[in-house]
Tab-separated table of C-alpha atoms and ligand atoms in Angstrom:
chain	number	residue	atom	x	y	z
A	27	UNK	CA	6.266	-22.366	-40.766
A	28	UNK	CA	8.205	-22.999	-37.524
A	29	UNK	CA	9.076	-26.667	-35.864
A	30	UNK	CA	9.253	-27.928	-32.686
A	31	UNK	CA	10.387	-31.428	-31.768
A	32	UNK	CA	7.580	-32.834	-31.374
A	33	UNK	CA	5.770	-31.657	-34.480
A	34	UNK	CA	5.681	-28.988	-37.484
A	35	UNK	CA	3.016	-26.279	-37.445
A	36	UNK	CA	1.756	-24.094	-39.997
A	37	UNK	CA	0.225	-21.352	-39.111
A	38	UNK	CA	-3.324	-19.757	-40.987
A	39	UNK	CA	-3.060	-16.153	-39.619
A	40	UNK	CA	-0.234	-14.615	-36.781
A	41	UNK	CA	-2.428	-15.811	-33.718
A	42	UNK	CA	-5.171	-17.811	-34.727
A	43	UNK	CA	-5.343	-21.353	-36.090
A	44	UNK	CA	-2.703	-23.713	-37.012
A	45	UNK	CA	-2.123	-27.050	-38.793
A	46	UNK	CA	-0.482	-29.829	-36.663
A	47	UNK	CA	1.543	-31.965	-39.066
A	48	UNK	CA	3.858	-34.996	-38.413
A	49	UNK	CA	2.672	-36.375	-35.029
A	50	UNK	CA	0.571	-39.437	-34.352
A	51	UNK	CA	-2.381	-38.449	-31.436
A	52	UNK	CA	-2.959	-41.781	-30.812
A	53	UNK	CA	0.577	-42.141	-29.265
A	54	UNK	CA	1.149	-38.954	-27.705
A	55	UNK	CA	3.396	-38.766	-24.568
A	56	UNK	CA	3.588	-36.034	-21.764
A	57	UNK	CA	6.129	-34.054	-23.447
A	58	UNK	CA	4.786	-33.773	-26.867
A	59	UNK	CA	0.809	-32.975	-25.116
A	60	UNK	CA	3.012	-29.813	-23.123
A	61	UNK	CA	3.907	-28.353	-26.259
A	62	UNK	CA	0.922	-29.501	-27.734
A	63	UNK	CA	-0.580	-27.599	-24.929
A	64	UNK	CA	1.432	-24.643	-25.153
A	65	UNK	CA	0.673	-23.979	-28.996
A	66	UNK	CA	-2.924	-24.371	-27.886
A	67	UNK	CA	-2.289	-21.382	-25.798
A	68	UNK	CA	-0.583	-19.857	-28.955
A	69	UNK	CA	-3.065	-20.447	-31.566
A	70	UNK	CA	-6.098	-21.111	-30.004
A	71	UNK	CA	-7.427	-23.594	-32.544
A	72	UNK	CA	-5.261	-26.716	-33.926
A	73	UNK	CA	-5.801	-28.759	-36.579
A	74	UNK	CA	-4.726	-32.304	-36.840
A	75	UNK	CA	-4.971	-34.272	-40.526
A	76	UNK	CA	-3.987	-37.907	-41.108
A	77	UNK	CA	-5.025	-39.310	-37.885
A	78	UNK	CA	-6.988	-42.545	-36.803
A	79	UNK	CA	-8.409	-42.193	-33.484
A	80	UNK	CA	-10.420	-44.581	-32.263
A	81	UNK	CA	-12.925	-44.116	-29.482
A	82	UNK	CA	-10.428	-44.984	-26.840
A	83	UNK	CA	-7.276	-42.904	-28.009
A	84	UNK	CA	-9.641	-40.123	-28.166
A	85	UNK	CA	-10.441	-39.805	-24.814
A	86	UNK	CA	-6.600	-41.058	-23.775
A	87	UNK	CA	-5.505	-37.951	-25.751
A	88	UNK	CA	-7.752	-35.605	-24.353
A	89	UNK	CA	-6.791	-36.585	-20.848
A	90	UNK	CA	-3.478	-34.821	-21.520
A	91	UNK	CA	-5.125	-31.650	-21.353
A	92	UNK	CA	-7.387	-32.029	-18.148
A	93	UNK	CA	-10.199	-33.612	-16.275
A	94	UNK	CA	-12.766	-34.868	-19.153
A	95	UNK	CA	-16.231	-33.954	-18.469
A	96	UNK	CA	-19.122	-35.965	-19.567
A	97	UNK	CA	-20.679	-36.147	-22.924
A	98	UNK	CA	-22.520	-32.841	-22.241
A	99	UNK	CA	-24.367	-31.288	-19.160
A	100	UNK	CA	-27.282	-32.635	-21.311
A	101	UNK	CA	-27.052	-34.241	-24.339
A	102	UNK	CA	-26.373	-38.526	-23.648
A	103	UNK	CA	-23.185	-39.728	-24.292
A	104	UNK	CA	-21.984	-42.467	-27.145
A	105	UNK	CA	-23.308	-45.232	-24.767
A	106	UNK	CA	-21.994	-46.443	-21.650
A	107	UNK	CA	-18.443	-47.881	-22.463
A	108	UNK	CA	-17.364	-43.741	-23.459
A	109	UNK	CA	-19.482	-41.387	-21.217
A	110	UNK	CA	-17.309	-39.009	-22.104
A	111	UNK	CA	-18.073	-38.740	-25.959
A	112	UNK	CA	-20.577	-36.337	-27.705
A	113	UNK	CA	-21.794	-38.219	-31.161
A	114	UNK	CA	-23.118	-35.448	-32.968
A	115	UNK	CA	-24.895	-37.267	-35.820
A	116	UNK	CA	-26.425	-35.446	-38.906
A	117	UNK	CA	-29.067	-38.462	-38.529
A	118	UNK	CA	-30.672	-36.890	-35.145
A	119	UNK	CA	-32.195	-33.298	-36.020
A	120	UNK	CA	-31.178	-32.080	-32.563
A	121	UNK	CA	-27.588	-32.975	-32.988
A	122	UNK	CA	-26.959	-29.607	-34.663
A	123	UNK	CA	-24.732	-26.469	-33.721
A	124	UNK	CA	-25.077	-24.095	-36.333
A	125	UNK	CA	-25.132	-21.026	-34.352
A	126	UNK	CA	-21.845	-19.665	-32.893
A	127	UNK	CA	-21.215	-20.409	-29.967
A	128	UNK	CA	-18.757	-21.099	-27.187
A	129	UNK	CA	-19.623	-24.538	-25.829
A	130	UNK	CA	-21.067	-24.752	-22.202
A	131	UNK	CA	-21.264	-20.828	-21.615
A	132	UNK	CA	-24.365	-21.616	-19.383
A	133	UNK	CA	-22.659	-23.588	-15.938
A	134	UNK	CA	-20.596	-21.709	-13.405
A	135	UNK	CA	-17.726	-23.504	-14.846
A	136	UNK	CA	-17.701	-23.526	-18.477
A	137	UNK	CA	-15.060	-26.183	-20.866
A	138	UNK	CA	-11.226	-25.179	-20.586
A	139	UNK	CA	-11.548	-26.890	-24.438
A	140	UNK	CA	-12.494	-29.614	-26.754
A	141	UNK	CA	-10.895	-32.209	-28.736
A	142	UNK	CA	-13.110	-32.980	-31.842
A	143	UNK	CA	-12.607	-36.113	-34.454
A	144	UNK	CA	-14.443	-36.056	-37.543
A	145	UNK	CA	-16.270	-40.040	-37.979
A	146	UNK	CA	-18.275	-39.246	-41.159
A	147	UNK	CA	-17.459	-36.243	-43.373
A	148	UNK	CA	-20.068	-35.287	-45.550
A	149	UNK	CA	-18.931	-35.449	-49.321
A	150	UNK	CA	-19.345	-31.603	-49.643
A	151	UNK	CA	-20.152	-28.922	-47.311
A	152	UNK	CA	-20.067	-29.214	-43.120
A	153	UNK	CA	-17.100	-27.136	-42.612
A	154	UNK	CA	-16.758	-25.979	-39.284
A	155	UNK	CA	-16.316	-22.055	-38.158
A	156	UNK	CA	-13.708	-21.092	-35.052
A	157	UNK	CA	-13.699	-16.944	-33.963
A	158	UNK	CA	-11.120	-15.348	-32.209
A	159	UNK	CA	-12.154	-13.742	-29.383
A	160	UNK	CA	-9.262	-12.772	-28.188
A	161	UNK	CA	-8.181	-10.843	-31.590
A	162	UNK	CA	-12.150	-9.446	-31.376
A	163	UNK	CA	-11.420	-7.705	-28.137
A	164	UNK	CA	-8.496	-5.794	-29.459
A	165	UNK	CA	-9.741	-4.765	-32.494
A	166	UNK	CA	-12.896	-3.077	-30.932
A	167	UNK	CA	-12.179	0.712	-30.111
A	168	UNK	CA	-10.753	1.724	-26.792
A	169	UNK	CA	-13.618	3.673	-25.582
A	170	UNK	CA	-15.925	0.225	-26.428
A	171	UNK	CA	-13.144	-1.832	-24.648
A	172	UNK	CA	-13.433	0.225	-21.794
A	173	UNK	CA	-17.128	-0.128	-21.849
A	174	UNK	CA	-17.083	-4.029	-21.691
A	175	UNK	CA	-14.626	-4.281	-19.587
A	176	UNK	CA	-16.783	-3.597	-16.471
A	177	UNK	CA	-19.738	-5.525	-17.938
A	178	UNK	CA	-21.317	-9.283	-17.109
A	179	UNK	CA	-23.822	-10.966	-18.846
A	180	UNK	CA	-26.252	-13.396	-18.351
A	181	UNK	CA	-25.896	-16.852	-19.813
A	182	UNK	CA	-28.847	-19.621	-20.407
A	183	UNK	CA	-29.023	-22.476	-22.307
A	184	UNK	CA	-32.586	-23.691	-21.161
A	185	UNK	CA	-34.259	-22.542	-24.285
A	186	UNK	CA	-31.862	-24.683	-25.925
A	187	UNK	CA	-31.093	-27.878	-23.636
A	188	UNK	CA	-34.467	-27.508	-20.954
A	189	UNK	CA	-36.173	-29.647	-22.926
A	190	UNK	CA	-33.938	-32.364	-23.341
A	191	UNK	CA	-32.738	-31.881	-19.743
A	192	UNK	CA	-36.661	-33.320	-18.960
A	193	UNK	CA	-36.510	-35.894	-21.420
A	194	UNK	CA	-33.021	-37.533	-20.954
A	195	UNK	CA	-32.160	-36.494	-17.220
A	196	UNK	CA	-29.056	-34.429	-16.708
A	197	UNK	CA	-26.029	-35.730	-16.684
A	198	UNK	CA	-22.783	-35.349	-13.943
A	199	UNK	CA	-20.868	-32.080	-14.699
A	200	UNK	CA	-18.688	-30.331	-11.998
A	201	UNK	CA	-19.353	-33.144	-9.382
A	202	UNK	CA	-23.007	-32.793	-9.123
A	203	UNK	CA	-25.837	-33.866	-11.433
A	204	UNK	CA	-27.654	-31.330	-13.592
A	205	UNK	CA	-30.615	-30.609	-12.528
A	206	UNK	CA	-31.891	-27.708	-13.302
A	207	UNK	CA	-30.047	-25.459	-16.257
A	208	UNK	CA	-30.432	-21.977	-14.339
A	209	UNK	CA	-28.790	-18.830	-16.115
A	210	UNK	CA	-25.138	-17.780	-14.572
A	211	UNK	CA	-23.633	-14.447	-15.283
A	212	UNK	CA	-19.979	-14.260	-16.483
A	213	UNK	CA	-17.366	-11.258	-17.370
A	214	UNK	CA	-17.883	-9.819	-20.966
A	215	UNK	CA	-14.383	-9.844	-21.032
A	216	UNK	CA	-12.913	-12.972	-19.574
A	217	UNK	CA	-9.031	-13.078	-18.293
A	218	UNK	CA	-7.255	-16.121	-19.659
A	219	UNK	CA	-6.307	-18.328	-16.797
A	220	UNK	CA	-3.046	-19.340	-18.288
A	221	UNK	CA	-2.005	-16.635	-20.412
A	222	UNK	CA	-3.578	-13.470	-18.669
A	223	UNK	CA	-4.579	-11.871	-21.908
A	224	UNK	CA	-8.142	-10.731	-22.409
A	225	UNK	CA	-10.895	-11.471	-24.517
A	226	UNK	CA	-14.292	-11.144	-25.385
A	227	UNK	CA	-16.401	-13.888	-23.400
A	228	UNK	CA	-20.409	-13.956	-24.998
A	229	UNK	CA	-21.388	-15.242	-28.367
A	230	UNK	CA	-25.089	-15.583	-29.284
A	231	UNK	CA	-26.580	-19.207	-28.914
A	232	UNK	CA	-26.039	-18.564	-24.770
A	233	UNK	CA	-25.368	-14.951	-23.754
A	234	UNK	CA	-28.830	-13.604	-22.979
A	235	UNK	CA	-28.433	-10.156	-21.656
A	236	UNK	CA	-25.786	-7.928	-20.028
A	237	UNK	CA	-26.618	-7.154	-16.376
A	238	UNK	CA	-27.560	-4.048	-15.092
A	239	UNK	CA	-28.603	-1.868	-18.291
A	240	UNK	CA	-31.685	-1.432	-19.689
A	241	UNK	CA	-33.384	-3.926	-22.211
A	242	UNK	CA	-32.504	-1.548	-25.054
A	243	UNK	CA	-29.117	-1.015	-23.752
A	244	UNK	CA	-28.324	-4.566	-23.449
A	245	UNK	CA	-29.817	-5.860	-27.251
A	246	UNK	CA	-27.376	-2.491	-28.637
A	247	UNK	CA	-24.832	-3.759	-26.987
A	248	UNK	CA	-24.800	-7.229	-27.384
A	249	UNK	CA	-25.752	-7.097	-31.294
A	250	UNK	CA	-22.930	-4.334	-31.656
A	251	UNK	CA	-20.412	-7.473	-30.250
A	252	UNK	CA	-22.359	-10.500	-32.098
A	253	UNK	CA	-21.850	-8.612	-35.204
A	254	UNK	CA	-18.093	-7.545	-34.259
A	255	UNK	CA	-17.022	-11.214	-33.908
A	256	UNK	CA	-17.689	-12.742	-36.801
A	257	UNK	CA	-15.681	-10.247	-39.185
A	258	UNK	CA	-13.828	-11.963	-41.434
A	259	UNK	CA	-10.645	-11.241	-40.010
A	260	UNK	CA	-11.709	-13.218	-36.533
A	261	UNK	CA	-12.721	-16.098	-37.868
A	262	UNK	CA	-11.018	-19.513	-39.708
A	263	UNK	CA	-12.645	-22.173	-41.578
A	264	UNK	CA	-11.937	-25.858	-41.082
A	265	UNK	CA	-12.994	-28.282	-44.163
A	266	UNK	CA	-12.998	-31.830	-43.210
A	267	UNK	CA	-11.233	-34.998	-43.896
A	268	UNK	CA	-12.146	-37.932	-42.516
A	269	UNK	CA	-10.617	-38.397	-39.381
A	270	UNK	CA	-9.479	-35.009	-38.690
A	271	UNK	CA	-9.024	-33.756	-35.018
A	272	UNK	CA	-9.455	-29.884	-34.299
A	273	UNK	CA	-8.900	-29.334	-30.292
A	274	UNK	CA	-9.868	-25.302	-29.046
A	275	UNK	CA	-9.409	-23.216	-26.345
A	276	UNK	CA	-12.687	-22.872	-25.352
A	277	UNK	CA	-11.681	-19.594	-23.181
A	278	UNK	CA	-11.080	-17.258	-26.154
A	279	UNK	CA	-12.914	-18.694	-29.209
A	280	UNK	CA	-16.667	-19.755	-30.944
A	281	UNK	CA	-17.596	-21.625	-33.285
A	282	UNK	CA	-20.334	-22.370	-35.612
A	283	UNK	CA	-20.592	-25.732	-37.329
A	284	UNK	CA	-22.321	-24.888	-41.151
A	285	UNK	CA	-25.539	-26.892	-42.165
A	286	UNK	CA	-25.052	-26.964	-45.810
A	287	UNK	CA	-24.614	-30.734	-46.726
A	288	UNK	CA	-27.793	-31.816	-47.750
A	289	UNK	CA	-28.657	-35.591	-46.684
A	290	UNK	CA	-24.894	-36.514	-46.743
A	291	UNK	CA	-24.126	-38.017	-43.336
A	292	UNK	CA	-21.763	-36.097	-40.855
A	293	UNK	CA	-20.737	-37.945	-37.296
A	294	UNK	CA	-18.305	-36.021	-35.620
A	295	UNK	CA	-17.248	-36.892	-31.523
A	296	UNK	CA	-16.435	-34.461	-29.066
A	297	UNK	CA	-14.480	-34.990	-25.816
A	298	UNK	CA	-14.692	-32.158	-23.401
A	299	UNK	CA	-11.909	-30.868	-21.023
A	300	UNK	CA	-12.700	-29.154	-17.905
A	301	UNK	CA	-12.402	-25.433	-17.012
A	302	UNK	CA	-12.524	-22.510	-13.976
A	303	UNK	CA	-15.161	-20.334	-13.320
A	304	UNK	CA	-14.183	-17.175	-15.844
A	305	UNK	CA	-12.181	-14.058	-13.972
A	306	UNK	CA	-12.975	-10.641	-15.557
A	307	UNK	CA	-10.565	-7.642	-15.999
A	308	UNK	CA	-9.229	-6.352	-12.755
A	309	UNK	CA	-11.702	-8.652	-10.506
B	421	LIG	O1	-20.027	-30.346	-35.582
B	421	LIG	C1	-19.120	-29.517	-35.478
B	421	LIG	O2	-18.328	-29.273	-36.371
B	421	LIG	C2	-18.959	-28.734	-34.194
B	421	LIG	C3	-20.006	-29.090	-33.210
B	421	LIG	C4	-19.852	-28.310	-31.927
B	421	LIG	O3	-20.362	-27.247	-31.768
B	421	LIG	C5	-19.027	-28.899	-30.869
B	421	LIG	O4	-18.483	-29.990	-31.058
B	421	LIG	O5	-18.904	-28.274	-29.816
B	422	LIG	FE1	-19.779	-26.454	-29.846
């Protein structure tokens, strides 16, 4: 365990995910969101317990952080008062995101992060998944780290969105609205804007193919990473109370959010933070 001023942390392994204890989000100033921000950079993924955001304070607090997007390139927002919050409600069978992921892998400039409160916890199951990408990269073998280094991939998320795109209309994202939902190509490995350290940048709801290998070559490689990430050792597990915030770096992690609660209702809200265009190794 280790304090700042602001807050006490406890870690859940040396680099990846940490509880946030004794600090009140919904009165957060600039000093306390820096090192709020900088154990972000630190841990990747933080968890926050006893807290009471409202709509409102939830946005407010992920302000700190960034530029908020809207609700989704896609998906409509809360209604018109909070553009800027994702319901995901167990009620709606397309609010679901169990399949890892990191969010938004498919625009030119993907999420910097995410703050997300849980509304309605289920009474059992719903826990959500986080990877460390980051951790993933280094524990692959030098020769394979070599490998991806030099490598982009393609990423799409019309098979998943394209449909809603053409029933709800896109919505603003980088200053234009979306239109279309064309595939972009990114680094494998992605260099962390802030940090500089490396990490592995596909996971498998959005990366599609790697560019410039054969078909074969590309499925080998990508289902030697997809199965690489999710060892044990990358990944924490978040079980929810009821108005728990978890906030990610959405540069050097997934997630997958489990579908095992039966008809127990879940609502969780997501406010997104803007990112950059991902940088590979040496680029
Ligand atoms: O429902 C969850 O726990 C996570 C949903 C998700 O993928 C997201 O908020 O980006
Ligand atoms: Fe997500």
């Amino acid at each position: 365990m280790t304090s700042t001023t602001a807050f006490t942390l406890t870690r859940q392994s040396p680099h990846f995910g940490a509880h946030v204890t004794g600090i009140d989000l919904s009165s957060v100033d600039t000093s306390t969101a820096a090192e709020i921000r900088a154990a972000l950079l630190e841990h990747k993924v933080l968890f926050f317990t006893d807290q009471s955001l409202d709509a409102e304070r939830h946005i407010e607090f992920a302000n700190y952080f960034g530029e908020t997007t809207s609700s989704h390139p896609v998906m409509p927002a809360l209604d018109s008062e909070h553009p800027q919050i994702w319901e995901i409600d167990s009620t709606d069978p397309t609010a679901r995101n169990d399949a890892w992921h990191t969010d938004v892998t498919f625009v030119a400039r993907p999420p910097m992060g995410a703050v997300l409160r849980a509304v309605q916890v289920p009474d059992v199951g719903g826990d959500t998944l986080w990877a460390d990408l980051e951790q993933a990269y280094w524990s692959l073998s030098k020769p394979v780290r070599d490998l991806v280094d030099q490598l982009d991939a393609e990423h799409d998320g019309s098979h998943e969105f394209g449909d809603y795109l053409a029933q709800y209309g896109g919505n603003d994202w980088d200053g234009a609205t979306v239109k279309r939902l064309d595939p972009v190509v990114h680094p494998v490995v992605r260099v962390h804007p802030e940090t500089g350290r490396p990490a592995l940048f596909v996971s498998p709801w959005f990366t599609k193919r790697i560019i410039g290998v054969s078909e074969a070559e590309s499925r080998g490689i990508l289902d030697l990473l997809f199965a690489h990430l999710t060892k044990p050792e990358h990944i924490v597990r978040h079980r929810w109370q009821q108005g728990d915030v978890a906030m990610w770096d959405n540069r050097n992690t997934m997630h997958y959010a489990t579908l095992n609660y039966g008809d127990f209702h879940r609502v969780m809200h997501r406010v997104t933070i803007a990112g950059d265009v991902p940088i590979g190794i040496g680029r």
